[in-house]
Coordinates of C-alpha atoms and ligand atoms in Angstrom, one line a residue:
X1 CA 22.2 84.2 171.7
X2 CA 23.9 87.1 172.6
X3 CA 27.4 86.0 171.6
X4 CA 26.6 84.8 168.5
X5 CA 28.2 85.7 165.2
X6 CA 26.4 86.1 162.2
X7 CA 28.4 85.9 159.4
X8 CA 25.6 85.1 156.6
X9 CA 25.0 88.7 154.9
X10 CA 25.1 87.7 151.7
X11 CA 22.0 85.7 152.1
X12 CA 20.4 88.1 154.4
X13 CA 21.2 90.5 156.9
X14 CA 19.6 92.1 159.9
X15 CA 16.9 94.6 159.8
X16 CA 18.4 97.6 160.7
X17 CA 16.1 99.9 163.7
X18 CA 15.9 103.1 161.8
X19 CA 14.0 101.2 158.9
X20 CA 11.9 99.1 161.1
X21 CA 10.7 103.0 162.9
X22 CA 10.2 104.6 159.6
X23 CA 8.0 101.1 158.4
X24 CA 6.1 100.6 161.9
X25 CA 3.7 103.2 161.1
X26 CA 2.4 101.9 157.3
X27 CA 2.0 98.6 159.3
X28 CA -0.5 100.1 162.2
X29 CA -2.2 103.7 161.8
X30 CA -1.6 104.4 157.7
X31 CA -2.6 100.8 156.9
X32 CA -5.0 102.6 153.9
X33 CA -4.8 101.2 150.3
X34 CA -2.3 103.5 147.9
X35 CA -4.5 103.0 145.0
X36 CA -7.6 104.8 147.1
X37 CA -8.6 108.3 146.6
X38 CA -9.5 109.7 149.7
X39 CA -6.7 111.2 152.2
X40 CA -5.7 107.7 153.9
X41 CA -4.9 106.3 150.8
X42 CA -3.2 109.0 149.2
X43 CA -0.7 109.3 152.3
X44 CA 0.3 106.0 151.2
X45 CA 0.7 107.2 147.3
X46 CA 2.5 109.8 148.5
X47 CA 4.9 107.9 150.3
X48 CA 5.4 104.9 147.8
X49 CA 6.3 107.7 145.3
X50 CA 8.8 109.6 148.0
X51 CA 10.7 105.9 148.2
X52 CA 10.5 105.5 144.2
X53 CA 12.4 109.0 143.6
X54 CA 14.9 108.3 146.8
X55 CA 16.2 105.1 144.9
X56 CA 16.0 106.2 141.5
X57 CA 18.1 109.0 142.7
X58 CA 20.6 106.8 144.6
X59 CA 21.1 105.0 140.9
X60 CA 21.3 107.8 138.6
X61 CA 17.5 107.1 137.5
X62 CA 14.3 108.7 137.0
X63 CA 12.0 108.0 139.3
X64 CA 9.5 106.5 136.5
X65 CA 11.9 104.1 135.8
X66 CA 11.7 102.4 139.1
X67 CA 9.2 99.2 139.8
X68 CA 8.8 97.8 143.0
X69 CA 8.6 94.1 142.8
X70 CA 8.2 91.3 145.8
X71 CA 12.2 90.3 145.3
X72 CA 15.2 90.0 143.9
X73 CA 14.1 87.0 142.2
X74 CA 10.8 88.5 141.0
X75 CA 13.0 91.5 139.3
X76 CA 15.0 88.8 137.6
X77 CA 12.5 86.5 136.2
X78 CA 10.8 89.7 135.1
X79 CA 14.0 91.5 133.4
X80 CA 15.3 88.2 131.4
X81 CA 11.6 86.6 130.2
X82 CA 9.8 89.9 129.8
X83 CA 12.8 91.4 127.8
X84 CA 13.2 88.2 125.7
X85 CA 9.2 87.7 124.7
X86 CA 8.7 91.1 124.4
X87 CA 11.8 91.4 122.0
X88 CA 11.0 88.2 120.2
X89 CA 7.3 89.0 119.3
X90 CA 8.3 92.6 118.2
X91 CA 11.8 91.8 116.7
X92 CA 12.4 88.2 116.6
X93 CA 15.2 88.4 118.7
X94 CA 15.3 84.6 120.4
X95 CA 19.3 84.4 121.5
X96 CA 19.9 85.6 125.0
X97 CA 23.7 86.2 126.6
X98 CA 24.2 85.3 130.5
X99 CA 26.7 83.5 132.7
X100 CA 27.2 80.1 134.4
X101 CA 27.7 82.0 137.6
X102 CA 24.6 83.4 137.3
X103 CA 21.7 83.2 140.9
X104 CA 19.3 80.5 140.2
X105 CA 16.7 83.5 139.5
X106 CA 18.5 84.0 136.8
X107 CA 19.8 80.8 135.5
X108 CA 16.7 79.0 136.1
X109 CA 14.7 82.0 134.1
X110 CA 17.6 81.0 131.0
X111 CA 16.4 77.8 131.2
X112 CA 12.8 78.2 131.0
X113 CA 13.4 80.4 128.7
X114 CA 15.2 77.9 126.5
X115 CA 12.0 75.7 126.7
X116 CA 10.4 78.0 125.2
X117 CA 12.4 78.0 122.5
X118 CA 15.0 80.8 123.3
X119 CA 18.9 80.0 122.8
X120 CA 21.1 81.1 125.6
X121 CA 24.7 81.2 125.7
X122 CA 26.3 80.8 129.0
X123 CA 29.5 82.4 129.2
X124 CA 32.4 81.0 130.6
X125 CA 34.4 82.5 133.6
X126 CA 37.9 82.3 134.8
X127 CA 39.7 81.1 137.7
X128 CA 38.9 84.2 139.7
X129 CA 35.2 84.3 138.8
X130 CA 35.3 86.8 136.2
X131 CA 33.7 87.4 133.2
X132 CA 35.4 88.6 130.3
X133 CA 34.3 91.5 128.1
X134 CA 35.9 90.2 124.7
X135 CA 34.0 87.0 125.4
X136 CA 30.8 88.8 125.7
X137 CA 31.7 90.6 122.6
X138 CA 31.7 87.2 121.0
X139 CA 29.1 85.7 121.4
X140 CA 27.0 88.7 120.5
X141 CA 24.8 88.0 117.1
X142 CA 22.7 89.7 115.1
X143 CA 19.3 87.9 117.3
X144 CA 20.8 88.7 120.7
X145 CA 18.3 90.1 122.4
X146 CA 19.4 90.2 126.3
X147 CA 22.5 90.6 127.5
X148 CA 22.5 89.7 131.3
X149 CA 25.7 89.9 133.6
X150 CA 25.7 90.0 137.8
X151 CA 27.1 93.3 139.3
X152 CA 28.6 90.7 141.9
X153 CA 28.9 87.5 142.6
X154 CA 27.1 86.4 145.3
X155 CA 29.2 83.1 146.5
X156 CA 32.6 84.1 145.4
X157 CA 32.2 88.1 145.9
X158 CA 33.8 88.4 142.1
X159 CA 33.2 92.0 140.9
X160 CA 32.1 91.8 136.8
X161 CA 33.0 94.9 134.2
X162 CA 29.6 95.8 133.9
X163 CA 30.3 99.3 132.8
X164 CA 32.3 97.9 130.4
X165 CA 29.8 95.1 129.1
X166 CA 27.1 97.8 129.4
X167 CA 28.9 100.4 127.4
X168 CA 29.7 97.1 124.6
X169 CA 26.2 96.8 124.8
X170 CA 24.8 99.9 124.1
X171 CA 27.5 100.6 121.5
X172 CA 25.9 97.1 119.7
X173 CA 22.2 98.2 120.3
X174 CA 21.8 95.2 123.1
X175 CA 20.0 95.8 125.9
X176 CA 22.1 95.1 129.0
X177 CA 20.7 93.8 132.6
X178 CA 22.8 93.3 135.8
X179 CA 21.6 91.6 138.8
X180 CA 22.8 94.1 141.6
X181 CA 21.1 92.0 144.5
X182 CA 24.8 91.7 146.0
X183 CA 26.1 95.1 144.8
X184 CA 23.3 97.5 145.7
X185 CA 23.6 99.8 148.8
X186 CA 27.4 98.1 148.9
X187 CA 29.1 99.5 145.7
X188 CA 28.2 102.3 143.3
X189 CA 25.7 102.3 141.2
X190 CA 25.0 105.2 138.0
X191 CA 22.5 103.2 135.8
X192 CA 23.0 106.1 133.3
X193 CA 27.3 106.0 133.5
X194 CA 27.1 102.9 133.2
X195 CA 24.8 102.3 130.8
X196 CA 22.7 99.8 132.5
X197 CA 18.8 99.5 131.1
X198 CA 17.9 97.3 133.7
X199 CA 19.1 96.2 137.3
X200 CA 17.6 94.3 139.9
X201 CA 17.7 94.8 143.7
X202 CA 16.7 93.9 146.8
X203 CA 16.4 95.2 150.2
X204 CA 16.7 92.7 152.9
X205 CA 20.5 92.1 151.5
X206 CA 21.7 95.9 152.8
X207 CA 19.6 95.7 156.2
X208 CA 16.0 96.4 154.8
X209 CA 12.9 94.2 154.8
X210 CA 12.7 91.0 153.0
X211 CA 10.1 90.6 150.3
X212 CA 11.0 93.8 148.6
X213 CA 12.7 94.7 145.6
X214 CA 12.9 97.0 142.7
X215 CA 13.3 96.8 138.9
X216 CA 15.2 99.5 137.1
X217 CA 13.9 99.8 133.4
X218 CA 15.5 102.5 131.1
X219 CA 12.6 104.4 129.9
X220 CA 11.2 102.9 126.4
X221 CA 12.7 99.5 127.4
X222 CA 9.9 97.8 129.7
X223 CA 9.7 94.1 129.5
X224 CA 6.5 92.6 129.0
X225 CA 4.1 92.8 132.1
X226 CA 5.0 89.5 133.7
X227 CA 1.9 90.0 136.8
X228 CA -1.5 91.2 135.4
X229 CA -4.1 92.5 137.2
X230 CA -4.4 96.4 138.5
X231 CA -2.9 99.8 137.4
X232 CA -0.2 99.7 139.9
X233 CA 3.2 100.2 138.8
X234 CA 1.9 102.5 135.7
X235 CA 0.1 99.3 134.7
X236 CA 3.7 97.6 134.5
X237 CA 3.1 95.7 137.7
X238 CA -0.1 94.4 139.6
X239 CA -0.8 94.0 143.0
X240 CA -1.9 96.0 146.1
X241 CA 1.6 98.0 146.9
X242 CA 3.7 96.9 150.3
X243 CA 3.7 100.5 151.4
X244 CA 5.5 99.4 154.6
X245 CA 8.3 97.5 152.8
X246 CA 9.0 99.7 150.1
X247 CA 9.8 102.8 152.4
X248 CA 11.8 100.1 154.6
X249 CA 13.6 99.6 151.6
X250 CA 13.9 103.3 150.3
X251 CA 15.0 103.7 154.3
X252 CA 17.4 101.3 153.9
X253 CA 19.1 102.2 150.8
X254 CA 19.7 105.5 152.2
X255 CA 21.2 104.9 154.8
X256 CA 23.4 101.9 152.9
X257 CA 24.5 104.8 150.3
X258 CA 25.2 107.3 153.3
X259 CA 27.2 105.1 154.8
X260 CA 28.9 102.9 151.6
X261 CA 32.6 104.2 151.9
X262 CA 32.6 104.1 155.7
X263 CA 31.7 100.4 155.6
X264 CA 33.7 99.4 152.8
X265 CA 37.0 100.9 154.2
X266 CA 35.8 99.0 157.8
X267 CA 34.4 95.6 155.9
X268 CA 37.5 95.3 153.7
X269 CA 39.7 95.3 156.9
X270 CA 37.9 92.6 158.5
X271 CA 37.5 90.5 155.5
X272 CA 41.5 91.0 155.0
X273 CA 42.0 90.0 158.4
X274 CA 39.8 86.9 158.4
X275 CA 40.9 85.6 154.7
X276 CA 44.8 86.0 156.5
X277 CA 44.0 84.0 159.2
X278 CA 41.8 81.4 157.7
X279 CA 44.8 81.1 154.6
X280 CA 46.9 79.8 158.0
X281 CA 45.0 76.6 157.8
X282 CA 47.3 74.1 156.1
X283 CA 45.6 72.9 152.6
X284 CA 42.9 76.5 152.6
X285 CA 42.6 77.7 149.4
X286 CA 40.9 81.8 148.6
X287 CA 38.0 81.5 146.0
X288 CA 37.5 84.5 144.0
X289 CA 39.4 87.8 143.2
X290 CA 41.1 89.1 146.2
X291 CA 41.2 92.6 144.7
X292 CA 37.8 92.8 142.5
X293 CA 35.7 91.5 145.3
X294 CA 33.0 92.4 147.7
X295 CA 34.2 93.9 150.8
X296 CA 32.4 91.8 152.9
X297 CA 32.8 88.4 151.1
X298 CA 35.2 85.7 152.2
X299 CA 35.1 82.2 150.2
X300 CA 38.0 79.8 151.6
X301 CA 37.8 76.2 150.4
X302 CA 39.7 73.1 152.8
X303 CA 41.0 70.2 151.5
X304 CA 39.7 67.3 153.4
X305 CA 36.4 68.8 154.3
X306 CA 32.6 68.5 153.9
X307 CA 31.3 72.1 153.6
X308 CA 27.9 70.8 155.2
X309 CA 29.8 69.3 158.3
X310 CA 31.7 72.6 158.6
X311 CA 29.0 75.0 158.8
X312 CA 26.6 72.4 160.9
X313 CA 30.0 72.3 163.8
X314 CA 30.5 76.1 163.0
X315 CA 26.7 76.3 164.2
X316 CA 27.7 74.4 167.2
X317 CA 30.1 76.8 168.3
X318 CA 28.0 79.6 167.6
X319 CA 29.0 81.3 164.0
X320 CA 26.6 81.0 161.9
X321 CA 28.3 80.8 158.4
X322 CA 27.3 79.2 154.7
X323 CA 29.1 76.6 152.3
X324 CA 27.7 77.8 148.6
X325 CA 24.9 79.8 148.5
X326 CA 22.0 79.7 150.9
X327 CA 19.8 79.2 147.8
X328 CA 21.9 76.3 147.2
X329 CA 22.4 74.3 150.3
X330 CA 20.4 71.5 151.0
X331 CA 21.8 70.0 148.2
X332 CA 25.1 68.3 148.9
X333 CA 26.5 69.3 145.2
X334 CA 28.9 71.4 145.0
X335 CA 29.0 75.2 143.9
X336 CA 27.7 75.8 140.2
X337 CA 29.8 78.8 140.8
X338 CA 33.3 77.3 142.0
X339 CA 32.6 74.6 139.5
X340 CA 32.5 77.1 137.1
X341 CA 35.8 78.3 138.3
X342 CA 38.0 75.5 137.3
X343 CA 38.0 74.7 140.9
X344 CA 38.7 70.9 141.5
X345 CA 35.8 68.9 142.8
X346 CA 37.1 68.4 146.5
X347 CA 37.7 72.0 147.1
X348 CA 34.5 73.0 145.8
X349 CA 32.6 70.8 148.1
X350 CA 34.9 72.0 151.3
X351 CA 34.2 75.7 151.1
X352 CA 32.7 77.9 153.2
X353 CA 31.4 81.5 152.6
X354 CA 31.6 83.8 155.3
X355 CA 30.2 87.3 154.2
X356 CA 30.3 90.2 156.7
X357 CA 27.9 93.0 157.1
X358 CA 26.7 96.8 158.9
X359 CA 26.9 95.0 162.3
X360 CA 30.3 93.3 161.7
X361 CA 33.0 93.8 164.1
X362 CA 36.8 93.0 165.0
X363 CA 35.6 90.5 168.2
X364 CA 33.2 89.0 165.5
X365 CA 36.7 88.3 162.9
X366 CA 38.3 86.6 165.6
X367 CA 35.9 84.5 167.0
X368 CA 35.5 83.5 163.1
X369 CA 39.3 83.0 162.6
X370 CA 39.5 80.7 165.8
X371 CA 36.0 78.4 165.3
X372 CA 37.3 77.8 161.9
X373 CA 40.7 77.0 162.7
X374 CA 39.0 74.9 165.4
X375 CA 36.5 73.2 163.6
X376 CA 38.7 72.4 160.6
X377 CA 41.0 70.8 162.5
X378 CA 38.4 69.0 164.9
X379 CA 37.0 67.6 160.9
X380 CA 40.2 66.2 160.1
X381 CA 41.1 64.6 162.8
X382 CA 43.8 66.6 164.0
X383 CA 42.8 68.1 167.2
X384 CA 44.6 67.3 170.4
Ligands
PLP1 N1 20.4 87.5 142.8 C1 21.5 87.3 143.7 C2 22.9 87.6 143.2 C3 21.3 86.9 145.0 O1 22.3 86.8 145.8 C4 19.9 86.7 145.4 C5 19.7 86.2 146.8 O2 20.5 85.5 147.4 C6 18.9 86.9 144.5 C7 19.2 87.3 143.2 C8 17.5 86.7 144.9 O3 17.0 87.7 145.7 P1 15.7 87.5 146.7 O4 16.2 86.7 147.8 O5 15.3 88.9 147.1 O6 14.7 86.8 145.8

């Protein structure tokens, strides 16, 4: 598969070598237990809490406020039903604030949470995907317990206020969570700037491992334990430590920060260049913000098109490309984020995300631009 273009970053992206070199040797010779006293486990200790410090400093945090958890998901449930029980047994705080374009992880939490008896209020967007901050100021009450924003919007790219909504927040005494699964290692982060008390990450989006994340928790402000069972994590969070992922993912973040203005100038081309030529395309519309948007992210919707069809001939011809977000396809429903949007029905269902990444290149944009053009017009019947 040597000429094939992957243009799927946002739902994962290639390991890159350096990480896999520094993990290989927690996988074979230190394979000890972190939690074990003698020298073969304490190597691993010592490394685990190397990795901790290297992203809390990458964020503006302490390294104590760092939690390793199994994935982005993990650090979401965690963040929205650990905040919400803990605050509603100590408090009874029960009202939560998030958005419709939330990740599943985050919108299915809401729900579960709303079983339980918790009210959430989903806050509108607007054409470009963004949330306002006068609208979160709104529905703030005096039981909110949770306000919870994304740092970016993983379909549509959309870039939220959230130092805006965090400083709101702290200014109200709410705590204040962002989901920076599509930000991290891509745009800045300064949890204390920004006043964030809790942000979730995770590394196989910015060429680390998968099944790796990390929970940022403002000191004082831990949710409730949400997996019981050992003293790892402080006691915050059980279960034998993935030594091997969580340096690939300290690793990885490193070398993402090192390297974050280098790759946005170089993405943002790109992405320019393919959004200009896939606009060509008579009856294309742009999804999202084209200013306040990831610089790797390009959401185009056709006219005329099944999204499903479009990525399964894109396939075909080698580019491997999504319609929605990974999480999401398999169903043949449209975007709960376009949806959102305001965007009519039969554009929603005929869009394709193409999200670029550290391997991305000028030969890869063009082959894009021209299997697209292609396969469009090949959908609708137009091709000679
Ligand atoms: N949040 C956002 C915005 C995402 O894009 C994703 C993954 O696509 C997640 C959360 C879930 O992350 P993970 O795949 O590590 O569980």
């Amino acid at each position: 598969m040597s000429d094939f273009v992957y243009a799927d970053n946002a739902a994962t992206t290639r390991i890159a070598d350096e990480v896999l070199e520094a993990m290989l040797p927690y996988l074979k010779e230190n394979y000890g237990n972190a939690s074990s006293v003698y020298k073969f486990g304490r190597d691993n200790h010592q490394a685990i809490e190397k990795a901790r410090k290297s992203i809390a400093g990458l964020i503006g945090a302490s390294a104590m406020e760092i939690f390793f958890t199994s994935c982005g998901s993990e650090s979401d449930n965690w963040a929205l039903k650990g905040t919400a029980r803990r605050l509603a047994a100590a408090e009874g705080k029960r009202h939560i604030i998030t958005t419709a374009i939330e990740h599943h992880a985050i919108l299915h939490s809401a729900q579960a949470l709303e079983k339980e008896g918790f009210e959430v209020t989903y806050l509108p967007v607007d054409s470009l995907g963004m949330v306002s901050v006068d609208a979160v100021r709104d529905a703030i009450r005096e039981d909110t317990a949770l306000v919870s924003v994304m740092y970016a919007n993983n379909e549509v790219g959309t870039i939220q206020p959230v130092s805006e909504i965090g400083a709101l927040c702290r200014e109200k005494g709410i705590l204040f969570h962002t989901d920076a699964v599509q930000a991290a290692g891509i745009l800045p982060i300064d949890v204390k700037a920004q006043n964030i008390d809790m942000l979730s990450m995770s590394a196989h989006k910015f060429n680390g491992p998968k099944g790796i994340g990390v929970l940022y928790c403002r000191r004082g402000q831990f949710p409730e334990n949400f997996m019981d069972g050992g003293a790892q994590e402080r006691g915050h969070r059980a279960g034998t430590e993935n030594v091997a992922n969580i340096v690939g993912m300290a690793k990885a973040f490193e070398m993402a920060c090192g390297e974050m203005e280098e790759k946005t100038e170089r993405l943002r081309v790109l992405r320019d260049h393919i959004i200009e030529g896939l606009l060509k395309i008579h009856d294309s519309a742009l999804n999202g913000d084209p200013e306040k948007r990831l610089p790797g992210n390009v959401n185009v919707s056709f006219a005329k098109i099944d999204g499903q069809s479009l990525i399964f001939d894109l396939d075909l011809e080698g580019v491997a490309a999504s319609s929605g977000s990974a999480c999401a396809s398999g169903s043949l429903d449209p975007s709960h984020v376009l949806l959102a949007m305001g965007i009519p029905y039969e554009m929603a269902h005929g869009s394709l995300r193409v999200s670029l990444g550290r391997y991305s290149s000028r030969s890869d944009a063009e082959r894009i631009i021209k299997a697209v053009t292609d396969v469009v017009a090949g959908l609708r019947g137009e091709k000679k």
